[in-house]
PDB file of C-alpha atoms in Angstrom:
ATOM      1  CA  UNK A  15       0.000   0.000   0.000  1.00 43.00           C
ATOM      2  CA  UNK A  16       1.480   3.397  -0.910  1.00 46.00           C
ATOM      3  CA  UNK A  17       2.125   5.988   1.788  1.00 46.00           C
ATOM      4  CA  UNK A  18      -0.327   8.793   1.277  1.00 46.00           C
ATOM      5  CA  UNK A  19      -2.067  11.387   3.379  1.00 47.00           C
ATOM      6  CA  UNK A  20      -1.164  14.706   4.880  1.00 44.00           C
ATOM      7  CA  UNK A  21      -0.924  13.200   8.380  1.00 46.00           C
ATOM      8  CA  UNK A  22       1.826  10.844   7.233  1.00 47.00           C
ATOM      9  CA  UNK A  23       4.080  13.377   5.526  1.00 49.00           C
ATOM     10  CA  UNK A  24       6.350  13.876   8.542  1.00 48.00           C
ATOM     11  CA  UNK A  25       6.491  10.167   9.338  1.00 48.00           C
ATOM     12  CA  UNK A  26       7.191   9.176   5.742  1.00 49.00           C
ATOM     13  CA  UNK A  27      10.393  11.230   5.779  1.00 51.00           C
ATOM     14  CA  UNK A  28      11.543   9.376   8.903  1.00 50.00           C
ATOM     15  CA  UNK A  29      10.726   5.875   7.730  1.00 51.00           C
ATOM     16  CA  UNK A  30      13.530   3.764   6.280  1.00 50.00           C
ATOM     17  CA  UNK A  31      12.845   2.675   2.718  1.00 52.00           C
ATOM     18  CA  UNK A  32      10.499  -0.286   2.455  1.00 51.00           C
ATOM     19  CA  UNK A  33       8.535   0.348   5.660  1.00 49.00           C
ATOM     20  CA  UNK A  34       5.628   2.324   4.197  1.00 50.00           C
ATOM     21  CA  UNK A  35       3.593  -0.825   3.621  1.00 49.00           C
ATOM     22  CA  UNK A  36       3.309  -1.256   7.402  1.00 54.00           C
ATOM     23  CA  UNK A  37       1.016   1.787   7.746  1.00 57.00           C
ATOM     24  CA  UNK A  38      -2.539   0.508   8.226  1.00 58.00           C
ATOM     25  CA  UNK A  39      -5.094   1.407   5.573  1.00 60.00           C
ATOM     26  CA  UNK A  40      -7.409   2.724   8.295  1.00 60.00           C
ATOM     27  CA  UNK A  41      -5.171   5.790   8.603  1.00 58.00           C
ATOM     28  CA  UNK A  42      -6.113   6.743   5.057  1.00 60.00           C
ATOM     29  CA  UNK A  43      -9.821   6.444   5.816  1.00 63.00           C
ATOM     30  CA  UNK A  44     -11.386   9.819   6.707  1.00 65.00           C
ATOM     31  CA  UNK A  45     -13.803   8.093   9.097  1.00 66.00           C
ATOM     32  CA  UNK A  46     -10.962   6.833  11.335  1.00 63.00           C
ATOM     33  CA  UNK A  47     -10.859   8.803  14.562  1.00 65.00           C
ATOM     34  CA  UNK A  48      -8.228  11.472  15.024  1.00 68.00           C
ATOM     35  CA  UNK A  49      -7.248   9.863  18.334  1.00 70.00           C
ATOM     36  CA  UNK A  50      -6.501   6.534  16.660  1.00 69.00           C
ATOM     37  CA  UNK A  51      -4.440   8.265  13.947  1.00 65.00           C
ATOM     38  CA  UNK A  52      -2.629  10.360  16.518  1.00 73.00           C
ATOM     39  CA  UNK A  53      -1.812   7.299  18.645  1.00 74.00           C
ATOM     40  CA  UNK A  54      -0.398   5.425  15.678  1.00 67.00           C
ATOM     41  CA  UNK A  55       1.641   8.414  14.513  1.00 68.00           C
ATOM     42  CA  UNK A  56       3.026   8.886  18.039  1.00 71.00           C
ATOM     43  CA  UNK A  57       4.025   5.220  18.061  1.00 68.00           C
ATOM     44  CA  UNK A  58       5.855   5.629  14.756  1.00 65.00           C
ATOM     45  CA  UNK A  59       7.649   8.723  16.028  1.00 69.00           C
ATOM     46  CA  UNK A  60       8.841   6.865  19.123  1.00 69.00           C
ATOM     47  CA  UNK A  61      10.529   4.111  17.095  1.00 65.00           C
ATOM     48  CA  UNK A  62      14.327   3.996  17.203  1.00 59.00           C
ATOM     49  CA  UNK A  63      15.685   5.185  13.872  1.00 55.00           C
ATOM     50  CA  UNK A  64      19.249   5.625  15.166  1.00 55.00           C
ATOM     51  CA  UNK A  65      20.491   2.934  12.804  1.00 56.00           C
ATOM     52  CA  UNK A  66      19.304   5.150   9.963  1.00 53.00           C
ATOM     53  CA  UNK A  67      20.741   8.392  11.348  1.00 53.00           C
ATOM     54  CA  UNK A  68      22.935   8.934   8.280  1.00 51.00           C
ATOM     55  CA  UNK A  69      19.828   8.730   6.090  1.00 47.00           C
ATOM     56  CA  UNK A  70      17.766  11.019   8.304  1.00 44.00           C
ATOM     57  CA  UNK A  71      20.478  13.552   9.187  1.00 48.00           C
ATOM     58  CA  UNK A  72      22.432  13.524   5.919  1.00 51.00           C
ATOM     59  CA  UNK A  73      22.870  17.282   5.839  1.00 55.00           C
ATOM     60  CA  UNK A  74      23.596  17.883   9.515  1.00 76.00           C
ATOM     61  CA  UNK A  75      27.184  19.097   9.430  1.00 88.00           C
ATOM     62  CA  UNK A  76      28.378  22.055  11.443  1.00 92.00           C
ATOM     63  CA  UNK A  77      29.263  24.999   9.175  1.00 94.00           C
ATOM     64  CA  UNK A  78      32.499  25.387  11.170  1.00 96.00           C
ATOM     65  CA  UNK A  79      33.528  21.804  10.351  1.00 96.00           C
ATOM     66  CA  UNK A  80      32.734  22.358   6.675  1.00 96.00           C
ATOM     67  CA  UNK A  81      34.761  25.569   6.683  1.00 97.00           C
ATOM     68  CA  UNK A  82      37.713  23.856   8.387  1.00 97.00           C
ATOM     69  CA  UNK A  83      37.606  20.988   5.890  1.00 98.00           C
ATOM     70  CA  UNK A  84      37.532  23.437   2.990  1.00 98.00           C
ATOM     71  CA  UNK A  85      40.473  25.375   4.448  1.00 98.00           C
ATOM     72  CA  UNK A  86      42.501  22.159   4.493  1.00 98.00           C
ATOM     73  CA  UNK A  87      41.327  21.408   0.954  1.00 98.00           C
ATOM     74  CA  UNK A  88      42.478  24.839  -0.200  1.00 98.00           C
ATOM     75  CA  UNK A  89      45.887  24.392   1.442  1.00 97.00           C
ATOM     76  CA  UNK A  90      46.280  21.026  -0.281  1.00 98.00           C
ATOM     77  CA  UNK A  91      45.229  22.516  -3.612  1.00 98.00           C
ATOM     78  CA  UNK A  92      47.865  25.228  -3.235  1.00 98.00           C
ATOM     79  CA  UNK A  93      50.562  22.712  -2.297  1.00 97.00           C
ATOM     80  CA  UNK A  94      49.608  20.514  -5.247  1.00 98.00           C
ATOM     81  CA  UNK A  95      49.622  23.296  -7.822  1.00 98.00           C
ATOM     82  CA  UNK A  96      52.922  24.581  -6.441  1.00 98.00           C
ATOM     83  CA  UNK A  97      54.536  21.134  -6.707  1.00 97.00           C
ATOM     84  CA  UNK A  98      53.344  20.723 -10.303  1.00 98.00           C
ATOM     85  CA  UNK A  99      54.282  24.211 -11.497  1.00 98.00           C
ATOM     86  CA  UNK A 100      57.435  24.708  -9.373  1.00 97.00           C
ATOM     87  CA  UNK A 101      58.839  21.265  -8.502  1.00 96.00           C
ATOM     88  CA  UNK A 102      62.076  22.611  -6.991  1.00 95.00           C
ATOM     89  CA  UNK A 103      60.100  24.831  -4.631  1.00 95.00           C
ATOM     90  CA  UNK A 104      57.775  21.933  -3.775  1.00 94.00           C
ATOM     91  CA  UNK A 105      60.805  20.039  -2.494  1.00 94.00           C
ATOM     92  CA  UNK A 106      61.398  22.750   0.101  1.00 92.00           C
ATOM     93  CA  UNK A 107      58.302  21.521   1.979  1.00 91.00           C
ATOM     94  CA  UNK A 108      60.325  18.379   2.633  1.00 92.00           C
ATOM     95  CA  UNK A 109      63.478  20.422   3.306  1.00 91.00           C
ATOM     96  CA  UNK A 110      65.221  18.745   0.387  1.00 91.00           C
ATOM     97  CA  UNK A 111      67.376  20.237  -2.342  1.00 91.00           C
ATOM     98  CA  UNK A 112      66.831  19.369  -5.996  1.00 92.00           C
ATOM     99  CA  UNK A 113      69.552  17.172  -7.496  1.00 94.00           C
ATOM    100  CA  UNK A 114      72.168  18.812  -9.698  1.00 93.00           C
ATOM    101  CA  UNK A 115      72.392  16.166 -12.428  1.00 95.00           C
ATOM    102  CA  UNK A 116      70.103  16.693 -15.424  1.00 95.00           C
ATOM    103  CA  UNK A 117      68.672  13.165 -15.480  1.00 96.00           C
ATOM    104  CA  UNK A 118      68.193  13.142 -11.710  1.00 96.00           C
ATOM    105  CA  UNK A 119      66.578  16.581 -11.795  1.00 96.00           C
ATOM    106  CA  UNK A 120      64.152  15.461 -14.513  1.00 96.00           C
ATOM    107  CA  UNK A 121      63.209  12.388 -12.462  1.00 97.00           C
ATOM    108  CA  UNK A 122      62.598  14.438  -9.304  1.00 96.00           C
ATOM    109  CA  UNK A 123      60.611  17.062 -11.246  1.00 96.00           C
ATOM    110  CA  UNK A 124      58.392  14.307 -12.666  1.00 97.00           C
ATOM    111  CA  UNK A 125      57.938  12.732  -9.233  1.00 97.00           C
ATOM    112  CA  UNK A 126      56.910  16.137  -7.892  1.00 97.00           C
ATOM    113  CA  UNK A 127      54.107  16.183 -10.476  1.00 97.00           C
ATOM    114  CA  UNK A 128      52.928  12.854  -9.029  1.00 97.00           C
ATOM    115  CA  UNK A 129      53.136  14.369  -5.538  1.00 96.00           C
ATOM    116  CA  UNK A 130      51.317  17.502  -6.695  1.00 98.00           C
ATOM    117  CA  UNK A 131      48.440  15.681  -8.347  1.00 98.00           C
ATOM    118  CA  UNK A 132      48.030  13.626  -5.158  1.00 98.00           C
ATOM    119  CA  UNK A 133      47.453  16.840  -3.227  1.00 98.00           C
ATOM    120  CA  UNK A 134      45.092  18.175  -5.911  1.00 99.00           C
ATOM    121  CA  UNK A 135      43.127  14.911  -5.756  1.00 98.00           C
ATOM    122  CA  UNK A 136      42.828  15.138  -1.965  1.00 98.00           C
ATOM    123  CA  UNK A 137      41.586  18.729  -2.303  1.00 99.00           C
ATOM    124  CA  UNK A 138      38.949  17.728  -4.874  1.00 99.00           C
ATOM    125  CA  UNK A 139      37.832  14.818  -2.663  1.00 98.00           C
ATOM    126  CA  UNK A 140      37.437  17.201   0.282  1.00 98.00           C
ATOM    127  CA  UNK A 141      35.623  19.841  -1.789  1.00 98.00           C
ATOM    128  CA  UNK A 142      33.204  17.348  -3.344  1.00 98.00           C
ATOM    129  CA  UNK A 143      32.282  15.546  -0.123  1.00 97.00           C
ATOM    130  CA  UNK A 144      31.969  18.897   1.638  1.00 97.00           C
ATOM    131  CA  UNK A 145      29.783  20.336  -1.133  1.00 96.00           C
ATOM    132  CA  UNK A 146      27.363  17.403  -0.884  1.00 95.00           C
ATOM    133  CA  UNK A 147      27.577  17.470   2.930  1.00 94.00           C
ATOM    134  CA  UNK A 148      28.523  13.800   2.991  1.00 95.00           C
ATOM    135  CA  UNK A 149      29.584  13.755   6.637  1.00 95.00           C
ATOM    136  CA  UNK A 150      31.169  10.315   6.925  1.00 96.00           C
ATOM    137  CA  UNK A 151      32.936  10.303   3.529  1.00 97.00           C
ATOM    138  CA  UNK A 152      34.314  13.767   4.370  1.00 98.00           C
ATOM    139  CA  UNK A 153      35.513  12.417   7.711  1.00 98.00           C
ATOM    140  CA  UNK A 154      37.274   9.515   5.996  1.00 98.00           C
ATOM    141  CA  UNK A 155      38.874  11.905   3.479  1.00 98.00           C
ATOM    142  CA  UNK A 156      40.255  13.998   6.322  1.00 98.00           C
ATOM    143  CA  UNK A 157      41.536  10.930   8.176  1.00 98.00           C
ATOM    144  CA  UNK A 158      43.265   9.921   4.943  1.00 98.00           C
ATOM    145  CA  UNK A 159      44.839  13.375   4.663  1.00 98.00           C
ATOM    146  CA  UNK A 160      46.027  13.014   8.249  1.00 98.00           C
ATOM    147  CA  UNK A 161      47.673   9.703   7.349  1.00 98.00           C
ATOM    148  CA  UNK A 162      49.349  11.295   4.333  1.00 97.00           C
ATOM    149  CA  UNK A 163      50.633  14.164   6.501  1.00 97.00           C
ATOM    150  CA  UNK A 164      52.008  11.687   9.033  1.00 98.00           C
ATOM    151  CA  UNK A 165      53.753   9.725   6.266  1.00 97.00           C
ATOM    152  CA  UNK A 166      55.180  12.903   4.719  1.00 95.00           C
ATOM    153  CA  UNK A 167      56.549  13.784   8.153  1.00 96.00           C
ATOM    154  CA  UNK A 168      58.029  10.313   8.497  1.00 97.00           C
ATOM    155  CA  UNK A 169      59.867  10.751   5.189  1.00 94.00           C
ATOM    156  CA  UNK A 170      61.255  14.065   6.454  1.00 94.00           C
ATOM    157  CA  UNK A 171      62.237  12.448   9.754  1.00 96.00           C
ATOM    158  CA  UNK A 172      64.108   9.699   7.894  1.00 95.00           C
ATOM    159  CA  UNK A 173      65.924  12.440   5.951  1.00 93.00           C
ATOM    160  CA  UNK A 174      66.892  14.181   9.178  1.00 94.00           C
ATOM    161  CA  UNK A 175      64.700  17.310   9.359  1.00 94.00           C
ATOM    162  CA  UNK A 176      61.354  18.943   8.658  1.00 93.00           C
ATOM    163  CA  UNK A 177      59.024  16.319  10.142  1.00 95.00           C
ATOM    164  CA  UNK A 178      57.120  18.728  12.398  1.00 95.00           C
ATOM    165  CA  UNK A 179      56.043  20.827   9.433  1.00 92.00           C
ATOM    166  CA  UNK A 180      53.849  17.815   8.591  1.00 94.00           C
ATOM    167  CA  UNK A 181      53.236  16.248  11.995  1.00 96.00           C
ATOM    168  CA  UNK A 182      52.006  19.575  13.343  1.00 94.00           C
ATOM    169  CA  UNK A 183      48.805  19.589  11.304  1.00 94.00           C
ATOM    170  CA  UNK A 184      48.171  15.838  11.024  1.00 96.00           C
ATOM    171  CA  UNK A 185      46.316  15.700  14.389  1.00 97.00           C
ATOM    172  CA  UNK A 186      44.179  18.741  13.503  1.00 97.00           C
ATOM    173  CA  UNK A 187      43.023  17.213  10.228  1.00 98.00           C
ATOM    174  CA  UNK A 188      42.575  13.803  11.853  1.00 98.00           C
ATOM    175  CA  UNK A 189      40.627  15.310  14.746  1.00 97.00           C
ATOM    176  CA  UNK A 190      38.156  17.026  12.448  1.00 97.00           C
ATOM    177  CA  UNK A 191      37.832  13.793  10.469  1.00 98.00           C
ATOM    178  CA  UNK A 192      37.141  11.848  13.670  1.00 97.00           C
ATOM    179  CA  UNK A 193      34.501  14.373  14.758  1.00 97.00           C
ATOM    180  CA  UNK A 194      32.776  14.042  11.384  1.00 96.00           C
ATOM    181  CA  UNK A 195      32.800  10.259  11.781  1.00 96.00           C
ATOM    182  CA  UNK A 196      31.132  10.607  15.158  1.00 92.00           C
ATOM    183  CA  UNK A 197      34.097   9.498  17.248  1.00 77.00           C
TER     184      UNK A 197
END
């Protein structure tokens, strides 16, 4: 039986897909008492829909969390474009010097393009999940960025310097990601 009726509009939006057929046909009948309809609607409202909270509250993200995520996305976009356009300067974020040999320099410049497009991809992933207010996917994107920042710091640590330039923001990004995931 299809879900119809003005009284059921609010409940229909709360019901997980496939549960509309459980609404008795008597609720559609104008002769059914208001008390009976009200009792049934109150019962439906009291049901636990917590397992469907992502469906019900899909757009419930704090504007501050969205803004913070987009700030990190913008920083990543800038880092990525910089690494693609100016590979030697991109190396300075790892406190490394470009090699002097032509073949080695070409290899490092090409690897910096790979590094740069990685950052651009992370920025686009953050922007798109933020735009659609996809709370959990945005949280996972930010946790991924945190893992990348930690790994970048580890590479710097293994090279002897610059790790805290990456490890300093990894917990901030990871914390916002964890909040978005509901942790």
